[in-house]
Amino acid sequence: MASIMTNAAALTALQSLNATNKSLEQTQARISTGYRVSEASDNAAYWSIATTMRSDNSALSTVQDALGLGASKVDTAYTGMNNVLDTIGKIKTKLLSSVGQSDANKAKTQTEITALQAQMKSFADAATFSGSNFLSVTSKQVAAANDGVQPDAKIVSSFNRSSSGAISLGTIDIDVESTKLFDSGLAADVKNQGILDRKTSIYSTAADQSAYDTAYAASIAAGNTDIAANTAGQGAVTGTPVKIDNVSAFNLDITAAGVTDDIITQMVTKIDNVMNQLTNSATVLGSAKSSIDLQKTFTQSLMDSIDRGVGQLVDADMNKESTRLQALQVQQQLGIQSLSIANSSSQSILSLFKNG
């Protein structure tokens, strides 16, 4: 039925053209943005997931930066520790060479030892990165039970989200108490001394030395401070044997009164013990460095995985959208032609009235 009031063909053609134009706009938007889900209205669930995961990925990027900073701190401490190990090895050699020397030669050797000790302190003080130093510290007694124990250094290593949405942070903890070489805390603060300024005593007889070392080790194992352990060790020795007090890797004096070749030999033994402690401390730093490197690699892989997962949810397939765009452009042209033909039919009806 031909009607001048309602052009059904034109209405159908217009609806088809509007649908084509809407699809064309959507496809053009996907090609322009690169996303098939760029707004919540496109797909609320996918958009919500993608937004959350992008936020988590941003947090992981910050974690990656924190790991890089932590790695630099540990590298700096490890470099300082290695230099200290080399230097204390030289001190050990100097001590060995001083056995049997004349007093004049011992004085010269002592000058060299003193210079090497100062160099160790310089290495420890310089091992600072971004305000953090794991070798030279200043402990304070925060609480009576603390005894100046240096707190662990924490490096943020992970950002975790549970299935319930709860967020937590993971850390790599570095036992600074076991790596500190010098502790410049005030004497009024009960503190543990560092590895290099930890003081002990050397006795002239093997029996007294053994009794002292046993008591000293027991006191340390009981959790006492080094100062208290030193006192306990001295109290375990009966009588008043000749001893050299306040001996440490940073306080060796082979020219002091009462220092015999036997005492120097004892100093060598103590230096060797200190080297073992430094090796253990270097192991702590090396282990932390290894953990940080592994975590950095994992975090980067995790970020890449999240990027791929989000992309699968919201990214547009550019090949598919490009092909669809061409098809829709053809449909648009055909729709315009169809609408034009439908309108031409109405004009033909009007022309009948004009001719009549």
mmCIF file of C-alpha atoms in Angstrom:
data_model
loop_
_atom_site.group_PDB
_atom_site.id
_atom_site.type_symbol
_atom_site.label_atom_id
_atom_site.label_comp_id
_atom_site.label_asym_id
_atom_site.label_seq_id
_atom_site.Cartn_x
_atom_site.Cartn_y
_atom_site.Cartn_z
ATOM 1 C CA MET A 1 0.000 0.000 0.000
ATOM 2 C CA ALA A 2 1.363 3.364 -1.024
ATOM 3 C CA SER A 3 0.811 6.085 1.594
ATOM 4 C CA ILE A 4 1.780 9.725 1.802
ATOM 5 C CA MET A 5 1.307 9.676 5.611
ATOM 6 C CA THR A 6 3.599 6.790 6.454
ATOM 7 C CA ASN A 7 6.589 5.767 4.374
ATOM 8 C CA ALA A 8 7.268 2.317 5.813
ATOM 9 C CA ALA A 9 10.186 1.674 3.477
ATOM 10 C CA ALA A 10 11.854 4.923 4.500
ATOM 11 C CA LEU A 11 11.359 4.143 8.207
ATOM 12 C CA THR A 12 12.907 0.696 7.780
ATOM 13 C CA ALA A 13 15.821 2.113 5.817
ATOM 14 C CA LEU A 14 16.337 4.836 8.442
ATOM 15 C CA GLN A 15 16.369 2.323 11.298
ATOM 16 C CA SER A 16 18.888 0.203 9.450
ATOM 17 C CA LEU A 17 21.039 3.247 8.704
ATOM 18 C CA ASN A 18 20.936 4.385 12.358
ATOM 19 C CA ALA A 19 22.002 0.924 13.518
ATOM 20 C CA THR A 20 24.831 0.929 11.000
ATOM 21 C CA ASN A 21 25.945 4.412 12.094
ATOM 22 C CA LYS A 22 25.935 3.331 15.757
ATOM 23 C CA SER A 23 28.039 0.268 14.988
ATOM 24 C CA LEU A 24 30.332 2.427 12.860
ATOM 25 C CA GLU A 25 30.815 4.909 15.715
ATOM 26 C CA GLN A 26 31.600 2.043 18.099
ATOM 27 C CA THR A 27 34.136 0.532 15.708
ATOM 28 C CA GLN A 28 35.750 3.909 15.052
ATOM 29 C CA ALA A 29 36.035 4.475 18.812
ATOM 30 C CA ARG A 30 37.712 1.056 19.272
ATOM 31 C CA ILE A 31 40.196 1.802 16.499
ATOM 32 C CA SER A 32 40.850 5.269 17.903
ATOM 33 C CA THR A 33 41.405 4.154 21.534
ATOM 34 C CA GLY A 34 42.687 0.641 20.927
ATOM 35 C CA TYR A 35 40.175 -0.717 23.469
ATOM 36 C CA ARG A 36 36.965 -2.645 22.961
ATOM 37 C CA VAL A 37 36.150 -1.907 26.630
ATOM 38 C CA SER A 38 37.198 1.649 27.410
ATOM 39 C CA GLU A 39 34.285 2.653 29.659
ATOM 40 C CA ALA A 40 32.138 0.917 32.238
ATOM 41 C CA SER A 41 29.186 1.148 29.828
ATOM 42 C CA ASP A 42 31.036 -1.071 27.334
ATOM 43 C CA ASN A 43 31.287 -3.991 29.764
ATOM 44 C CA ALA A 44 30.991 -3.209 33.474
ATOM 45 C CA ALA A 45 32.570 -6.440 34.718
ATOM 46 C CA TYR A 46 35.590 -6.355 32.412
ATOM 47 C CA TRP A 47 36.077 -2.626 32.957
ATOM 48 C CA SER A 48 36.069 -3.116 36.753
ATOM 49 C CA ILE A 49 38.577 -5.978 36.581
ATOM 50 C CA ALA A 50 40.853 -4.068 34.224
ATOM 51 C CA THR A 51 40.761 -0.909 36.354
ATOM 52 C CA THR A 52 41.678 -2.841 39.505
ATOM 53 C CA MET A 53 44.476 -4.770 37.821
ATOM 54 C CA ARG A 54 45.915 -1.612 36.277
ATOM 55 C CA SER A 55 45.980 -0.075 39.759
ATOM 56 C CA ASP A 56 47.745 -3.172 41.114
ATOM 57 C CA ASN A 57 50.230 -3.019 38.268
ATOM 58 C CA SER A 58 50.996 0.581 39.161
ATOM 59 C CA ALA A 59 51.641 -0.544 42.740
ATOM 60 C CA LEU A 60 53.923 -3.313 41.457
ATOM 61 C CA SER A 61 55.854 -0.710 39.501
ATOM 62 C CA THR A 62 56.472 1.136 42.771
ATOM 63 C CA VAL A 63 57.548 -2.154 44.372
ATOM 64 C CA GLN A 64 60.002 -2.618 41.497
ATOM 65 C CA ASP A 65 61.464 0.800 42.275
ATOM 66 C CA ALA A 66 61.726 -0.089 45.967
ATOM 67 C CA LEU A 67 63.554 -3.306 45.073
ATOM 68 C CA GLY A 68 65.971 -1.344 42.915
ATOM 69 C CA LEU A 69 66.647 1.053 45.786
ATOM 70 C CA GLY A 70 67.068 -1.859 48.194
ATOM 71 C CA ALA A 71 69.472 -3.586 45.806
ATOM 72 C CA SER A 72 71.590 -0.439 45.682
ATOM 73 C CA LYS A 73 71.732 -0.273 49.485
ATOM 74 C CA VAL A 74 72.755 -3.921 49.768
ATOM 75 C CA ASP A 75 75.311 -3.570 46.956
ATOM 76 C CA THR A 76 76.878 -0.617 48.730
ATOM 77 C CA ALA A 77 77.076 -2.496 52.032
ATOM 78 C CA TYR A 78 78.467 -5.585 50.306
ATOM 79 C CA THR A 79 81.167 -3.537 48.593
ATOM 80 C CA GLY A 80 82.173 -2.020 51.929
ATOM 81 C CA MET A 81 82.172 -5.459 53.576
ATOM 82 C CA ASN A 82 84.436 -6.918 50.885
ATOM 83 C CA ASN A 83 86.928 -4.087 51.299
ATOM 84 C CA VAL A 84 86.919 -4.555 55.070
ATOM 85 C CA LEU A 85 87.557 -8.284 54.603
ATOM 86 C CA ASP A 86 90.545 -7.560 52.369
ATOM 87 C CA THR A 87 91.895 -5.047 54.871
ATOM 88 C CA ILE A 88 91.526 -7.275 57.911
ATOM 89 C CA GLY A 89 93.345 -9.979 55.971
ATOM 90 C CA LYS A 90 96.241 -7.545 55.643
ATOM 91 C CA ILE A 91 96.122 -6.865 59.394
ATOM 92 C CA LYS A 92 96.321 -10.583 60.044
ATOM 93 C CA THR A 93 99.398 -10.771 57.820
ATOM 94 C CA LYS A 94 101.000 -7.847 59.662
ATOM 95 C CA LEU A 95 100.397 -9.527 63.026
ATOM 96 C CA LEU A 96 101.963 -12.755 61.828
ATOM 97 C CA SER A 97 105.009 -10.921 60.490
ATOM 98 C CA SER A 98 105.487 -9.115 63.837
ATOM 99 C CA VAL A 99 106.100 -12.336 65.787
ATOM 100 C CA GLY A 100 109.807 -12.406 66.722
ATOM 101 C CA GLN A 101 110.419 -8.837 65.541
ATOM 102 C CA SER A 102 112.396 -6.297 67.507
ATOM 103 C CA ASP A 103 110.547 -3.590 69.416
ATOM 104 C CA ALA A 104 111.558 -1.027 66.791
ATOM 105 C CA ASN A 105 110.141 -3.108 63.964
ATOM 106 C CA LYS A 106 106.983 -3.846 65.953
ATOM 107 C CA ALA A 107 106.459 -0.101 66.305
ATOM 108 C CA LYS A 108 106.655 0.290 62.523
ATOM 109 C CA THR A 109 104.264 -2.626 62.020
ATOM 110 C CA GLN A 110 101.877 -1.073 64.552
ATOM 111 C CA THR A 111 101.851 2.136 62.499
ATOM 112 C CA GLU A 112 100.750 0.127 59.463
ATOM 113 C CA ILE A 113 98.108 -1.749 61.488
ATOM 114 C CA THR A 114 96.713 1.524 62.846
ATOM 115 C CA ALA A 115 96.437 2.913 59.303
ATOM 116 C CA LEU A 116 94.650 -0.229 58.139
ATOM 117 C CA GLN A 117 92.239 -0.032 61.089
ATOM 118 C CA ALA A 118 91.413 3.571 60.186
ATOM 119 C CA GLN A 119 90.828 2.446 56.612
ATOM 120 C CA MET A 120 88.300 -0.176 57.789
ATOM 121 C CA LYS A 121 86.383 2.514 59.683
ATOM 122 C CA SER A 122 86.440 4.702 56.586
ATOM 123 C CA PHE A 123 85.061 1.884 54.435
ATOM 124 C CA ALA A 124 82.229 1.226 56.896
ATOM 125 C CA ASP A 125 81.299 4.899 57.286
ATOM 126 C CA ALA A 126 81.301 5.448 53.518
ATOM 127 C CA ALA A 127 79.043 2.462 52.767
ATOM 128 C CA THR A 128 75.952 4.692 52.823
ATOM 129 C CA PHE A 129 73.250 4.839 50.167
ATOM 130 C CA SER A 130 70.181 7.042 50.444
ATOM 131 C CA GLY A 131 70.800 7.540 54.161
ATOM 132 C CA SER A 132 71.072 3.807 54.936
ATOM 133 C CA ASN A 133 74.222 2.216 56.302
ATOM 134 C CA PHE A 134 74.259 -1.438 57.340
ATOM 135 C CA LEU A 135 77.897 -1.402 58.492
ATOM 136 C CA SER A 136 78.288 1.715 60.649
ATOM 137 C CA VAL A 137 75.275 2.429 62.866
ATOM 138 C CA THR A 138 74.189 4.303 65.964
ATOM 139 C CA SER A 139 72.084 2.157 68.285
ATOM 140 C CA LYS A 140 69.916 3.525 71.061
ATOM 141 C CA GLN A 141 68.191 1.801 73.916
ATOM 142 C CA VAL A 142 64.530 2.231 73.080
ATOM 143 C CA ALA A 143 63.375 -0.087 75.835
ATOM 144 C CA ALA A 144 65.045 -1.897 78.701
ATOM 145 C CA ALA A 145 64.769 -5.215 76.895
ATOM 146 C CA ASN A 146 66.103 -3.795 73.635
ATOM 147 C CA ASP A 147 69.729 -3.378 74.712
ATOM 148 C CA GLY A 148 70.494 -1.307 71.655
ATOM 149 C CA VAL A 149 69.765 -4.085 69.166
ATOM 150 C CA GLN A 150 69.723 -2.623 65.667
ATOM 151 C CA PRO A 151 66.333 -3.164 63.976
ATOM 152 C CA ASP A 152 66.138 -5.083 60.716
ATOM 153 C CA ALA A 153 66.178 -3.114 57.495
ATOM 154 C CA LYS A 154 63.010 -3.807 55.526
ATOM 155 C CA ILE A 155 62.796 -3.658 51.742
ATOM 156 C CA VAL A 156 59.312 -3.752 50.202
ATOM 157 C CA SER A 157 59.372 -6.737 47.872
ATOM 158 C CA SER A 158 55.774 -7.536 46.910
ATOM 159 C CA PHE A 159 52.229 -6.198 46.649
ATOM 160 C CA ASN A 160 49.642 -8.902 47.251
ATOM 161 C CA ARG A 161 45.848 -8.973 46.853
ATOM 162 C CA SER A 162 43.957 -11.950 48.276
ATOM 163 C CA SER A 163 40.869 -13.524 46.720
ATOM 164 C CA SER A 164 38.765 -11.476 49.135
ATOM 165 C CA GLY A 165 40.421 -8.253 47.988
ATOM 166 C CA ALA A 166 42.570 -7.739 51.105
ATOM 167 C CA ILE A 167 45.905 -6.037 50.402
ATOM 168 C CA SER A 168 49.230 -6.893 52.028
ATOM 169 C CA LEU A 169 52.881 -6.016 51.464
ATOM 170 C CA GLY A 170 55.804 -8.422 51.547
ATOM 171 C CA THR A 171 59.291 -7.400 52.665
ATOM 172 C CA ILE A 172 62.825 -8.718 52.502
ATOM 173 C CA ASP A 173 64.356 -8.206 55.942
ATOM 174 C CA ILE A 174 68.082 -7.612 56.405
ATOM 175 C CA ASP A 175 69.555 -8.483 59.802
ATOM 176 C CA VAL A 176 71.576 -5.304 60.349
ATOM 177 C CA GLU A 177 72.482 -6.472 63.861
ATOM 178 C CA SER A 178 74.563 -9.232 62.280
ATOM 179 C CA THR A 179 76.153 -6.999 59.621
ATOM 180 C CA LYS A 180 77.071 -3.918 61.645
ATOM 181 C CA LEU A 181 80.807 -3.428 62.023
ATOM 182 C CA PHE A 182 80.788 -0.302 64.189
ATOM 183 C CA ASP A 183 78.209 1.012 66.636
ATOM 184 C CA SER A 184 78.703 4.616 67.685
ATOM 185 C CA GLY A 185 75.840 4.672 70.186
ATOM 186 C CA LEU A 186 76.465 6.577 73.398
ATOM 187 C CA ALA A 187 77.927 4.646 76.293
ATOM 188 C CA ALA A 188 74.851 5.580 78.311
ATOM 189 C CA ASP A 189 72.748 3.565 75.876
ATOM 190 C CA VAL A 190 73.122 -0.133 76.589
ATOM 191 C CA LYS A 191 74.208 -1.331 73.173
ATOM 192 C CA ASN A 192 75.708 -4.228 71.346
ATOM 193 C CA GLN A 193 79.047 -3.428 69.819
ATOM 194 C CA GLY A 194 79.762 -4.000 66.157
ATOM 195 C CA ILE A 195 81.914 -6.840 64.875
ATOM 196 C CA LEU A 196 85.048 -4.699 64.583
ATOM 197 C CA ASP A 197 84.739 -2.720 67.818
ATOM 198 C CA ARG A 198 83.616 -5.702 69.910
ATOM 199 C CA LYS A 199 86.058 -5.854 72.799
ATOM 200 C CA THR A 200 87.481 -8.957 74.495
ATOM 201 C CA SER A 201 90.491 -9.821 76.659
ATOM 202 C CA ILE A 202 93.611 -11.861 76.008
ATOM 203 C CA TYR A 203 95.178 -13.864 78.858
ATOM 204 C CA SER A 204 98.761 -15.006 79.156
ATOM 205 C CA THR A 205 97.949 -18.665 79.812
ATOM 206 C CA ALA A 206 95.985 -21.044 77.622
ATOM 207 C CA ALA A 207 93.904 -22.279 80.576
ATOM 208 C CA ASP A 208 92.809 -18.791 81.607
ATOM 209 C CA GLN A 209 92.139 -17.862 77.988
ATOM 210 C CA SER A 210 89.969 -20.954 77.533
ATOM 211 C CA ALA A 211 88.004 -20.195 80.721
ATOM 212 C CA TYR A 212 87.452 -16.609 79.603
ATOM 213 C CA ASP A 213 86.408 -17.551 76.044
ATOM 214 C CA THR A 214 83.940 -20.156 77.343
ATOM 215 C CA ALA A 215 82.267 -17.706 79.731
ATOM 216 C CA TYR A 216 82.255 -14.985 77.067
ATOM 217 C CA ALA A 217 80.573 -17.244 74.488
ATOM 218 C CA ALA A 218 77.988 -18.414 77.037
ATOM 219 C CA SER A 219 77.132 -14.839 77.957
ATOM 220 C CA ILE A 220 76.704 -13.866 74.286
ATOM 221 C CA ALA A 221 74.512 -16.912 73.678
ATOM 222 C CA ALA A 222 72.357 -15.895 76.654
ATOM 223 C CA GLY A 223 71.566 -12.623 74.911
ATOM 224 C CA ASN A 224 73.736 -10.337 77.013
ATOM 225 C CA THR A 225 75.343 -7.268 75.521
ATOM 226 C CA ASP A 226 78.970 -7.522 74.547
ATOM 227 C CA ILE A 227 79.977 -5.276 77.423
ATOM 228 C CA ALA A 228 78.204 -7.519 79.918
ATOM 229 C CA ALA A 229 79.656 -10.607 78.269
ATOM 230 C CA ASN A 230 83.144 -9.185 78.503
ATOM 231 C CA THR A 231 82.679 -8.561 82.221
ATOM 232 C CA ALA A 232 81.259 -12.048 82.733
ATOM 233 C CA GLY A 233 84.187 -13.547 80.864
ATOM 234 C CA GLN A 234 86.733 -11.778 83.006
ATOM 235 C CA GLY A 235 84.927 -12.819 86.158
ATOM 236 C CA ALA A 236 85.209 -16.472 85.161
ATOM 237 C CA VAL A 237 89.001 -16.372 85.396
ATOM 238 C CA THR A 238 90.392 -16.976 88.872
ATOM 239 C CA GLY A 239 93.349 -15.045 90.204
ATOM 240 C CA THR A 240 94.923 -12.056 88.541
ATOM 241 C CA PRO A 241 96.761 -13.360 85.484
ATOM 242 C CA VAL A 242 98.367 -10.958 83.039
ATOM 243 C CA LYS A 243 95.812 -9.955 80.439
ATOM 244 C CA ILE A 244 95.349 -7.399 77.681
ATOM 245 C CA ASP A 245 91.925 -5.732 77.927
ATOM 246 C CA ASN A 246 89.814 -4.071 75.237
ATOM 247 C CA VAL A 247 91.253 -6.046 72.359
ATOM 248 C CA SER A 248 89.245 -5.761 69.127
ATOM 249 C CA ALA A 249 89.904 -5.802 65.414
ATOM 250 C CA PHE A 250 89.807 -2.014 65.630
ATOM 251 C CA ASN A 251 91.978 -1.810 68.748
ATOM 252 C CA LEU A 252 95.170 -3.852 68.420
ATOM 253 C CA ASP A 253 98.394 -2.585 69.918
ATOM 254 C CA ILE A 254 101.358 -4.926 69.651
ATOM 255 C CA THR A 255 103.588 -2.326 71.326
ATOM 256 C CA ALA A 256 101.558 -2.187 74.555
ATOM 257 C CA ALA A 257 103.120 -3.301 77.843
ATOM 258 C CA GLY A 258 102.860 -7.039 78.446
ATOM 259 C CA VAL A 259 102.295 -7.939 74.775
ATOM 260 C CA THR A 260 104.506 -10.934 74.081
ATOM 261 C CA ASP A 261 104.748 -13.109 71.007
ATOM 262 C CA ASP A 262 102.228 -15.449 72.654
ATOM 263 C CA ILE A 263 99.813 -12.545 73.074
ATOM 264 C CA ILE A 264 100.314 -11.581 69.412
ATOM 265 C CA THR A 265 99.536 -15.176 68.460
ATOM 266 C CA GLN A 266 96.308 -14.879 70.462
ATOM 267 C CA MET A 267 95.567 -11.658 68.564
ATOM 268 C CA VAL A 268 95.976 -13.537 65.292
ATOM 269 C CA THR A 269 93.474 -16.123 66.518
ATOM 270 C CA LYS A 270 90.968 -13.420 67.442
ATOM 271 C CA ILE A 271 91.443 -11.693 64.088
ATOM 272 C CA ASP A 272 90.820 -15.029 62.384
ATOM 273 C CA ASN A 273 87.577 -15.368 64.378
ATOM 274 C CA VAL A 274 86.581 -11.862 63.326
ATOM 275 C CA MET A 275 87.210 -12.782 59.683
ATOM 276 C CA ASN A 276 84.826 -15.715 60.091
ATOM 277 C CA GLN A 277 82.177 -13.366 61.511
ATOM 278 C CA LEU A 278 82.705 -10.946 58.626
ATOM 279 C CA THR A 279 82.327 -13.810 56.164
ATOM 280 C CA ASN A 280 79.016 -14.740 57.797
ATOM 281 C CA SER A 281 77.886 -11.114 57.600
ATOM 282 C CA ALA A 282 78.843 -10.954 53.938
ATOM 283 C CA THR A 283 76.740 -14.092 53.434
ATOM 284 C CA VAL A 284 73.737 -12.290 54.957
ATOM 285 C CA LEU A 285 74.173 -9.418 52.497
ATOM 286 C CA GLY A 286 74.788 -11.764 49.574
ATOM 287 C CA SER A 287 71.661 -13.749 50.398
ATOM 288 C CA ALA A 288 69.618 -10.548 50.587
ATOM 289 C CA LYS A 289 71.014 -9.404 47.236
ATOM 290 C CA SER A 290 70.098 -12.739 45.659
ATOM 291 C CA SER A 291 66.564 -12.548 47.079
ATOM 292 C CA ILE A 292 66.134 -9.007 45.774
ATOM 293 C CA ASP A 293 67.320 -9.960 42.287
ATOM 294 C CA LEU A 294 64.951 -12.931 42.163
ATOM 295 C CA GLN A 295 62.053 -10.789 43.368
ATOM 296 C CA LYS A 296 62.809 -8.092 40.792
ATOM 297 C CA THR A 297 62.711 -10.666 38.014
ATOM 298 C CA PHE A 298 59.469 -12.168 39.328
ATOM 299 C CA THR A 299 57.821 -8.768 39.781
ATOM 300 C CA GLN A 300 58.635 -7.760 36.210
ATOM 301 C CA SER A 301 57.275 -11.068 34.910
ATOM 302 C CA LEU A 302 54.140 -10.605 37.026
ATOM 303 C CA MET A 303 53.607 -7.100 35.661
ATOM 304 C CA ASP A 304 53.951 -8.393 32.098
ATOM 305 C CA SER A 305 51.495 -11.193 32.849
ATOM 306 C CA ILE A 306 48.934 -8.752 34.261
ATOM 307 C CA ASP A 307 49.343 -6.512 31.208
ATOM 308 C CA ARG A 308 48.652 -9.473 28.933
ATOM 309 C CA GLY A 309 45.646 -10.540 30.998
ATOM 310 C CA VAL A 310 44.115 -7.073 30.998
ATOM 311 C CA GLY A 311 44.783 -6.794 27.272
ATOM 312 C CA GLN A 312 42.865 -9.978 26.575
ATOM 313 C CA LEU A 313 39.883 -8.527 28.438
ATOM 314 C CA VAL A 314 39.706 -5.003 27.056
ATOM 315 C CA ASP A 315 42.012 -4.581 24.041
ATOM 316 C CA ALA A 316 40.483 -4.339 20.588
ATOM 317 C CA ASP A 317 41.516 -6.733 17.814
ATOM 318 C CA MET A 318 42.729 -4.158 15.318
ATOM 319 C CA ASN A 319 42.637 -6.542 12.353
ATOM 320 C CA LYS A 320 39.067 -7.497 13.141
ATOM 321 C CA GLU A 321 37.960 -3.926 13.791
ATOM 322 C CA SER A 322 39.624 -2.644 10.622
ATOM 323 C CA THR A 323 37.801 -5.246 8.519
ATOM 324 C CA ARG A 324 34.554 -4.454 10.340
ATOM 325 C CA LEU A 325 35.048 -0.748 9.686
ATOM 326 C CA GLN A 326 35.265 -1.312 5.944
ATOM 327 C CA ALA A 327 32.144 -3.491 5.980
ATOM 328 C CA LEU A 328 30.188 -0.919 8.008
ATOM 329 C CA GLN A 329 31.227 1.895 5.672
ATOM 330 C CA VAL A 330 29.816 -0.110 2.745
ATOM 331 C CA GLN A 331 26.644 -0.805 4.758
ATOM 332 C CA GLN A 332 26.370 2.908 5.506
ATOM 333 C CA GLN A 333 26.585 3.791 1.819
ATOM 334 C CA LEU A 334 23.985 1.147 0.952
ATOM 335 C CA GLY A 335 21.746 2.388 3.769
ATOM 336 C CA ILE A 336 21.914 5.924 2.443
ATOM 337 C CA GLN A 337 21.035 4.684 -1.039
ATOM 338 C CA SER A 338 18.177 2.581 0.361
ATOM 339 C CA LEU A 339 16.781 5.582 2.235
ATOM 340 C CA SER A 340 17.111 7.695 -0.892
ATOM 341 C CA ILE A 341 15.161 5.111 -2.923
ATOM 342 C CA ALA A 342 12.437 4.938 -0.264
ATOM 343 C CA ASN A 343 12.075 8.704 -0.284
ATOM 344 C CA SER A 344 11.972 8.699 -4.089
ATOM 345 C CA SER A 345 8.872 6.473 -3.939
ATOM 346 C CA SER A 346 7.037 9.137 -1.898
ATOM 347 C CA GLN A 347 8.055 11.799 -4.368
ATOM 348 C CA SER A 348 6.640 9.655 -7.218
ATOM 349 C CA ILE A 349 3.253 9.536 -5.491
ATOM 350 C CA LEU A 350 3.270 13.327 -5.079
ATOM 351 C CA SER A 351 4.094 13.746 -8.756
ATOM 352 C CA LEU A 352 0.892 11.858 -9.698
ATOM 353 C CA PHE A 353 -1.137 14.527 -7.956
ATOM 354 C CA LYS A 354 0.784 17.304 -9.676
ATOM 355 C CA ASN A 355 0.271 15.778 -13.112
ATOM 356 C CA GLY A 356 -3.439 15.236 -12.439
#
